[in-house]
mmCIF file of C-alpha atoms in Angstrom:
data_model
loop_
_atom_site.group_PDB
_atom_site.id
_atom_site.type_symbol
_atom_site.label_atom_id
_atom_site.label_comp_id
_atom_site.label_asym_id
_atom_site.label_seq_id
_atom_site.Cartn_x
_atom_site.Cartn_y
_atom_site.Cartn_z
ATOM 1 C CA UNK A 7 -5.640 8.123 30.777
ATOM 2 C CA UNK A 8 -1.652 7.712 29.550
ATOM 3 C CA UNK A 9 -1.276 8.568 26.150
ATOM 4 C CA UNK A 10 -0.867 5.041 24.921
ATOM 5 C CA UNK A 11 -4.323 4.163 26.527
ATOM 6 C CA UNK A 12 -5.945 1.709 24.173
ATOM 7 C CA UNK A 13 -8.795 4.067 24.276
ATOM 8 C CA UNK A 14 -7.145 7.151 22.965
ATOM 9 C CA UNK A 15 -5.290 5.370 20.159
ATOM 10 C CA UNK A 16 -8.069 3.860 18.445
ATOM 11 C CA UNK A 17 -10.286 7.065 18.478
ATOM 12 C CA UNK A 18 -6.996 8.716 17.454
ATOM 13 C CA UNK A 19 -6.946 6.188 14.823
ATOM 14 C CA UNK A 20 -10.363 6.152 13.137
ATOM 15 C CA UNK A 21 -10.045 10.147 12.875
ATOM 16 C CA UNK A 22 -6.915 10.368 11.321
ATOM 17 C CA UNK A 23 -5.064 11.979 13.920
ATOM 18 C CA UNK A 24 -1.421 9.005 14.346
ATOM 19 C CA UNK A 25 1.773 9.338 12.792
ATOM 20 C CA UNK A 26 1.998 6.239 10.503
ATOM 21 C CA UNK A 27 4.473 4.732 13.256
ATOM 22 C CA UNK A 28 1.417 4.710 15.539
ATOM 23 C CA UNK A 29 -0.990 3.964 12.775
ATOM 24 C CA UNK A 30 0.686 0.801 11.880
ATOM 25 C CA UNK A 31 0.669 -0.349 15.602
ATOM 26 C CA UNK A 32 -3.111 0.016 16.075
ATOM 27 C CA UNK A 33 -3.846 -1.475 12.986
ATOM 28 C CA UNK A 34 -1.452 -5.036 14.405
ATOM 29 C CA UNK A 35 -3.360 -5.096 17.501
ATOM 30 C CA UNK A 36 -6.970 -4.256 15.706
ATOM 31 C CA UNK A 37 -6.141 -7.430 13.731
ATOM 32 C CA UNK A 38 -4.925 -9.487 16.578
ATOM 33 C CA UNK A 39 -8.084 -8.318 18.523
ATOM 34 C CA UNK A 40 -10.941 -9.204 15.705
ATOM 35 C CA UNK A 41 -9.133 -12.612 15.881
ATOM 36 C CA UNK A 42 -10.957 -15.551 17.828
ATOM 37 C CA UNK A 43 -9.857 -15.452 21.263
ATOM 38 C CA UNK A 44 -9.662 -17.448 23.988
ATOM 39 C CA UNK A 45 -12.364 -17.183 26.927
ATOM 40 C CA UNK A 46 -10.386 -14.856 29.785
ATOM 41 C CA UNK A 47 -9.277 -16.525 33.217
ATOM 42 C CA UNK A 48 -11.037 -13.364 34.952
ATOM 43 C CA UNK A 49 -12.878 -10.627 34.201
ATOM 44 C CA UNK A 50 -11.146 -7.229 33.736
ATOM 45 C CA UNK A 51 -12.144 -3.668 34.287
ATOM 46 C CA UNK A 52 -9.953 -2.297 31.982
ATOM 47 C CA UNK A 53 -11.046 -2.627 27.963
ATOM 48 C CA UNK A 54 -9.041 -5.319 26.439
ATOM 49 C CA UNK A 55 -7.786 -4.566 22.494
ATOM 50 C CA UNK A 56 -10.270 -7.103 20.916
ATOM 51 C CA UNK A 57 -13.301 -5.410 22.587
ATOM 52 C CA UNK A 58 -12.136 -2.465 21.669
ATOM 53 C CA UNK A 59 -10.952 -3.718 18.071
ATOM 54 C CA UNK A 60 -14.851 -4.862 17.741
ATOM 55 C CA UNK A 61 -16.309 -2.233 18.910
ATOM 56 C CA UNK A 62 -14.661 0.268 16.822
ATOM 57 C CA UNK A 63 -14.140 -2.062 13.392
ATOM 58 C CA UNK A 64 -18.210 -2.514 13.572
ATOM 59 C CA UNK A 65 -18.974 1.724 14.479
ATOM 60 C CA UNK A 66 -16.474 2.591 11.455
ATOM 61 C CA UNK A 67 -18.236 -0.371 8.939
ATOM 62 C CA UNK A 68 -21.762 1.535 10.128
ATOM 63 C CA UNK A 69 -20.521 4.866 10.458
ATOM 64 C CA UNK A 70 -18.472 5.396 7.427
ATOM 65 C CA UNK A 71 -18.748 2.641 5.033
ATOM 66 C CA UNK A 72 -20.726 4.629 2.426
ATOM 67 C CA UNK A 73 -18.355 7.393 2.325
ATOM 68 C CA UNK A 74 -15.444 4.623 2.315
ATOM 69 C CA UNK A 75 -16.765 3.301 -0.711
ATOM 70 C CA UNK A 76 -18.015 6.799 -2.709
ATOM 71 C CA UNK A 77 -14.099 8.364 -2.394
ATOM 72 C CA UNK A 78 -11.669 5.109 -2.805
ATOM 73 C CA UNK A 79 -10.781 4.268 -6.900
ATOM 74 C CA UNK A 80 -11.440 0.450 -6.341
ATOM 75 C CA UNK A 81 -11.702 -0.377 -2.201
ATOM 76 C CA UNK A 82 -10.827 -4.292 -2.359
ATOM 77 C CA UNK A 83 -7.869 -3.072 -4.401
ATOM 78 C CA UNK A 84 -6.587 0.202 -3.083
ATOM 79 C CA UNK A 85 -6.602 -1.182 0.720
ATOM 80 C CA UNK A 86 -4.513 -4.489 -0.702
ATOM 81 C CA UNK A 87 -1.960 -2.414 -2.543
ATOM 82 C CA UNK A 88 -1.651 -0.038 0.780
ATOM 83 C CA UNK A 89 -1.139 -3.320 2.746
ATOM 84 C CA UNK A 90 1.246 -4.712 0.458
ATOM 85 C CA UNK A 91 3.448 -1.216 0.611
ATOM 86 C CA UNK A 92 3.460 -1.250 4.146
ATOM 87 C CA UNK A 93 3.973 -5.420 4.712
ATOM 88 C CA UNK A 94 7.160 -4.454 2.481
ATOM 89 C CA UNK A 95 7.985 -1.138 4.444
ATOM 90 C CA UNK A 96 8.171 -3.701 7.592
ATOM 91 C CA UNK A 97 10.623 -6.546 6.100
ATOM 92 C CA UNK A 98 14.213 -6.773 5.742
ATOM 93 C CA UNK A 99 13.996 -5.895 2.314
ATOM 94 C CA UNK A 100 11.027 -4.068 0.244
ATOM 95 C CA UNK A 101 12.132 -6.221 -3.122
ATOM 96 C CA UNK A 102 13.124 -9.594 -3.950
ATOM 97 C CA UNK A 103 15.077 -8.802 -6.939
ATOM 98 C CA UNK A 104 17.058 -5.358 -6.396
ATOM 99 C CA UNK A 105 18.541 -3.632 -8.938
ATOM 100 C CA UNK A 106 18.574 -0.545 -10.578
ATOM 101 C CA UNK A 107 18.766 -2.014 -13.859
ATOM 102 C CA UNK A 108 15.729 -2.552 -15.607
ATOM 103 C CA UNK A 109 17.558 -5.260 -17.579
ATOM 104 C CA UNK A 110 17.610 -7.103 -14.468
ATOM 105 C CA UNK A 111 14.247 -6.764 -12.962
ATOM 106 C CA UNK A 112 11.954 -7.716 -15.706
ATOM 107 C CA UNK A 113 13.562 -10.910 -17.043
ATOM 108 C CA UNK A 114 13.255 -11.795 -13.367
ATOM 109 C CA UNK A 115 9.611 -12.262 -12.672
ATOM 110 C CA UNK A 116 9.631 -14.441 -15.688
ATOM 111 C CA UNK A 117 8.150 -17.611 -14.948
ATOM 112 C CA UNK A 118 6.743 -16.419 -11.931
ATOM 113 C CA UNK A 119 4.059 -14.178 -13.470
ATOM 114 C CA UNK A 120 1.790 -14.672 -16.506
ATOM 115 C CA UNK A 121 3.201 -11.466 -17.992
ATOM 116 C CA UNK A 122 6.650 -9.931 -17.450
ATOM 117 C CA UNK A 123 5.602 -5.933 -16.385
ATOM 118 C CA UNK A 124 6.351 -2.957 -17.854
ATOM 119 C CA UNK A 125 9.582 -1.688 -16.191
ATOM 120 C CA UNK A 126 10.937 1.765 -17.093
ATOM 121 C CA UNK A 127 14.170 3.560 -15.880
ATOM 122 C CA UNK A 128 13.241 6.894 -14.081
ATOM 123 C CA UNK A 129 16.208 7.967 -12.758
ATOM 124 C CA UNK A 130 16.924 11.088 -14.799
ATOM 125 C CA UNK A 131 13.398 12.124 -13.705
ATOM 126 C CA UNK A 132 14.265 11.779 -10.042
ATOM 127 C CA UNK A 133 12.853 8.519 -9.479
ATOM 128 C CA UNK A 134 15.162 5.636 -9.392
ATOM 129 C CA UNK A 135 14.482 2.062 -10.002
ATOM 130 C CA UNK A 136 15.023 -0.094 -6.382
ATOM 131 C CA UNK A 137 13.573 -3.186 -7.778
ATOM 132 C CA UNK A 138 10.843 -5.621 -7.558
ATOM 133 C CA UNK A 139 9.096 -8.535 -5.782
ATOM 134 C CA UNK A 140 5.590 -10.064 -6.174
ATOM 135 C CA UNK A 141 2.686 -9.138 -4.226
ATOM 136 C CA UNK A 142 -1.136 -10.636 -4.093
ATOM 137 C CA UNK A 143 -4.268 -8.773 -4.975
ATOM 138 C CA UNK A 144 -7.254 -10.194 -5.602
ATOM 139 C CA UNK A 145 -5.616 -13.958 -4.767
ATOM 140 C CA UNK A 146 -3.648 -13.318 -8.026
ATOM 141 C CA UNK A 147 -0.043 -12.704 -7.752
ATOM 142 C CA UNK A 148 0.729 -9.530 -9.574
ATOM 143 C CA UNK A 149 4.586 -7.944 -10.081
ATOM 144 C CA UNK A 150 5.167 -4.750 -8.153
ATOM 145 C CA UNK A 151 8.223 -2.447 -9.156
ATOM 146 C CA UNK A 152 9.753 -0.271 -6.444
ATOM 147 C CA UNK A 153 11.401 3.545 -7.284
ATOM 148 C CA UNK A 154 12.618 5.702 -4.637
ATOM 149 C CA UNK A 155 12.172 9.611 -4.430
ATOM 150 C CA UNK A 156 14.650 10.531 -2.302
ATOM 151 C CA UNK A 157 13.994 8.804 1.208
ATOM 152 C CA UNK A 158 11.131 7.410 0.565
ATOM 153 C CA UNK A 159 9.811 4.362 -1.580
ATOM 154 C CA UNK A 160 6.960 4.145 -4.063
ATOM 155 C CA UNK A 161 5.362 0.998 -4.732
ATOM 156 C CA UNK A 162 3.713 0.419 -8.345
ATOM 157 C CA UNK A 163 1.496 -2.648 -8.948
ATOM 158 C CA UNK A 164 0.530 -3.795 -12.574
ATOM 159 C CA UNK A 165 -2.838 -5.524 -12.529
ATOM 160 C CA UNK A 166 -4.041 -7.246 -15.294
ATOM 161 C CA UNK A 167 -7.374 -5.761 -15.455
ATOM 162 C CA UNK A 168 -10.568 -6.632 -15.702
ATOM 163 C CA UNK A 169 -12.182 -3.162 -15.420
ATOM 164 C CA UNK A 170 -11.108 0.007 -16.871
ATOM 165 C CA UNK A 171 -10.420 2.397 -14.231
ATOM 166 C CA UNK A 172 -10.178 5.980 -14.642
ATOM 167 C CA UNK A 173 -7.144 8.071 -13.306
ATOM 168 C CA UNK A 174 -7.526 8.510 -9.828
ATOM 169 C CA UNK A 175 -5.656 9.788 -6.386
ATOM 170 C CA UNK A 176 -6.684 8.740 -2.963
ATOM 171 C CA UNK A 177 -5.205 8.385 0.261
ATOM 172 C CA UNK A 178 -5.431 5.780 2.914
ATOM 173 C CA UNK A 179 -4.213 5.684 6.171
ATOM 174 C CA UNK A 180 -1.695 8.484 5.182
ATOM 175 C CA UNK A 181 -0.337 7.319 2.288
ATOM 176 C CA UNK A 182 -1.410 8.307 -0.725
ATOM 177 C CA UNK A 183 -2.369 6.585 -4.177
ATOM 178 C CA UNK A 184 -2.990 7.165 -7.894
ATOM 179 C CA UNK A 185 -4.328 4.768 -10.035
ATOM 180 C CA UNK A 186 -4.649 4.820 -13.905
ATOM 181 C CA UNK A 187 -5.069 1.879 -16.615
ATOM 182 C CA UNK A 188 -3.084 1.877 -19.794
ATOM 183 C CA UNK A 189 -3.121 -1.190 -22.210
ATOM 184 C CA UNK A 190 -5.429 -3.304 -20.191
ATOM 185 C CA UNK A 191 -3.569 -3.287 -17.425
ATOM 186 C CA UNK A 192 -4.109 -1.206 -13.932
ATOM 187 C CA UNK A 193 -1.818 0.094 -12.567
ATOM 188 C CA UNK A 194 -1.490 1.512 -8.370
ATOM 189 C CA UNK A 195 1.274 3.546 -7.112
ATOM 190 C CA UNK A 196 1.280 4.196 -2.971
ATOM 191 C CA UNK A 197 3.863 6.149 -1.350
ATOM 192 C CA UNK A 198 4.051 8.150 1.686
ATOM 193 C CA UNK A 199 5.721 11.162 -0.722
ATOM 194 C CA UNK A 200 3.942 13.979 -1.061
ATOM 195 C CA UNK A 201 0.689 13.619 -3.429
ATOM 196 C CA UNK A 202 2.297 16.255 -5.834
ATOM 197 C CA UNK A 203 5.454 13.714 -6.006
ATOM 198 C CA UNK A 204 3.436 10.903 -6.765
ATOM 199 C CA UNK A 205 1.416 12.276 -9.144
ATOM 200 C CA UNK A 206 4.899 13.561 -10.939
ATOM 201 C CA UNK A 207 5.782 9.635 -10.791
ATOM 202 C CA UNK A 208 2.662 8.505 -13.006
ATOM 203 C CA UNK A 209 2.953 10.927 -15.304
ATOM 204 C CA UNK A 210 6.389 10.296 -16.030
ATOM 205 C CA UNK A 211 6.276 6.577 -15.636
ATOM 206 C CA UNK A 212 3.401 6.769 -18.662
ATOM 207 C CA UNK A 213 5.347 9.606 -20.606
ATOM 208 C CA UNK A 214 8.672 7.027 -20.748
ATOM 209 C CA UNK A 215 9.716 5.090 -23.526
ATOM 210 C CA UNK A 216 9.295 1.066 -23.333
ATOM 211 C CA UNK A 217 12.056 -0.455 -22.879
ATOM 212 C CA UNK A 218 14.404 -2.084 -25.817
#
């Protein structure tokens, strides 16, 4: 077997063991395999992506579902904001309004939202405001603001929400998350940064002053 054998990469895949790079590539052809597909021409000896994107999405639902569901803050929600981060990660641009001014981002989701978010300027604490777009969870659009720690991007998503959910901090598929709710609204920050960073992020997004 090569190392990009189908094979390899997807048991690589369900334990952990790809580079996000890699990661992200099973995961495309996993979804393109659990699609319907047409019958073959001819039969193959070699095991084609969907059988092994069945094979392997059913063994993981079995195998680790439980523990899936005992160690993520909110599963529906934490996978959609990870997708969301990395959807962005993939386009031309991770915002649709960029700008470092707060000024500018907030009046901008106005009319496009129920409720403007809560936008904060970070930049003295090492976390600068990139800007903002609109992302789905839950089939309800919901505004997600974008800050940068050094090369890398952070994601926030305010959730109106309908649960209280306690402060959290996960990881999935390498990136990690915290979660916390303030004022009836949830709130999910994913990054690839280091966990320590991230946390550092939530507390000092909740430690700033609204803005005036």
């Amino acid at each position: 077997m090569t190392p990009t054998d189908p094979r390899l990469l997807v048991h690589a895949y369900v334990d952990g063991e790809l580079d996000p790079a890699h990661a992200l590539e099973v995961e495309r052809q996993l979804a393109d395999g659990l699609r319907p597909a047409p019958a073959p021409a001819r039969a193959s000896s070699r095991p084609s992506w969907r059988a092994l994107a069945a094979s392997v999405a059913v063994a993981a639902f079995l195998g680790s579902g439980a523990t899936w569901l005992a160690l993520s803050p909110g599963p529906p929600d934490a996978d959609m904001v990870v997708a969301n981060h990395v959807r962005a990660l993939m386009a031309t641009q991770p915002v649709d309004v960029g700008s470092s001014d707060q000024h500018t981002v907030k009046p901008w989701f106005n009319g496009r939202i129920p409720e403007a978010p809560r936008v904060v300027d970070l930049a003295s604490e090492g976390f600068p405001l990139v800007g903002g777009r609109i992302d789905v969870i839950g089939h309800t659009p919901v505004a997600t603001l974008v800050y940068r720690r050094r090369q890398h991007l952070i994601s926030l998503s305010e959730v109106p929400a309908g649960r209280t959910i306690a402060t959290s901090h996960d990881q999935i598929a390498g990136y990690n998350i915290v979660s916390w709710t303030d004022n009836g609204v949830a709130y999910w920050a994913v990054s690839d940064v280091a966990a320590a960073d991230l946390e550092a992020f939530a507390k000092a997004f909740r430690a700033a002053e609204p803005e005036r």
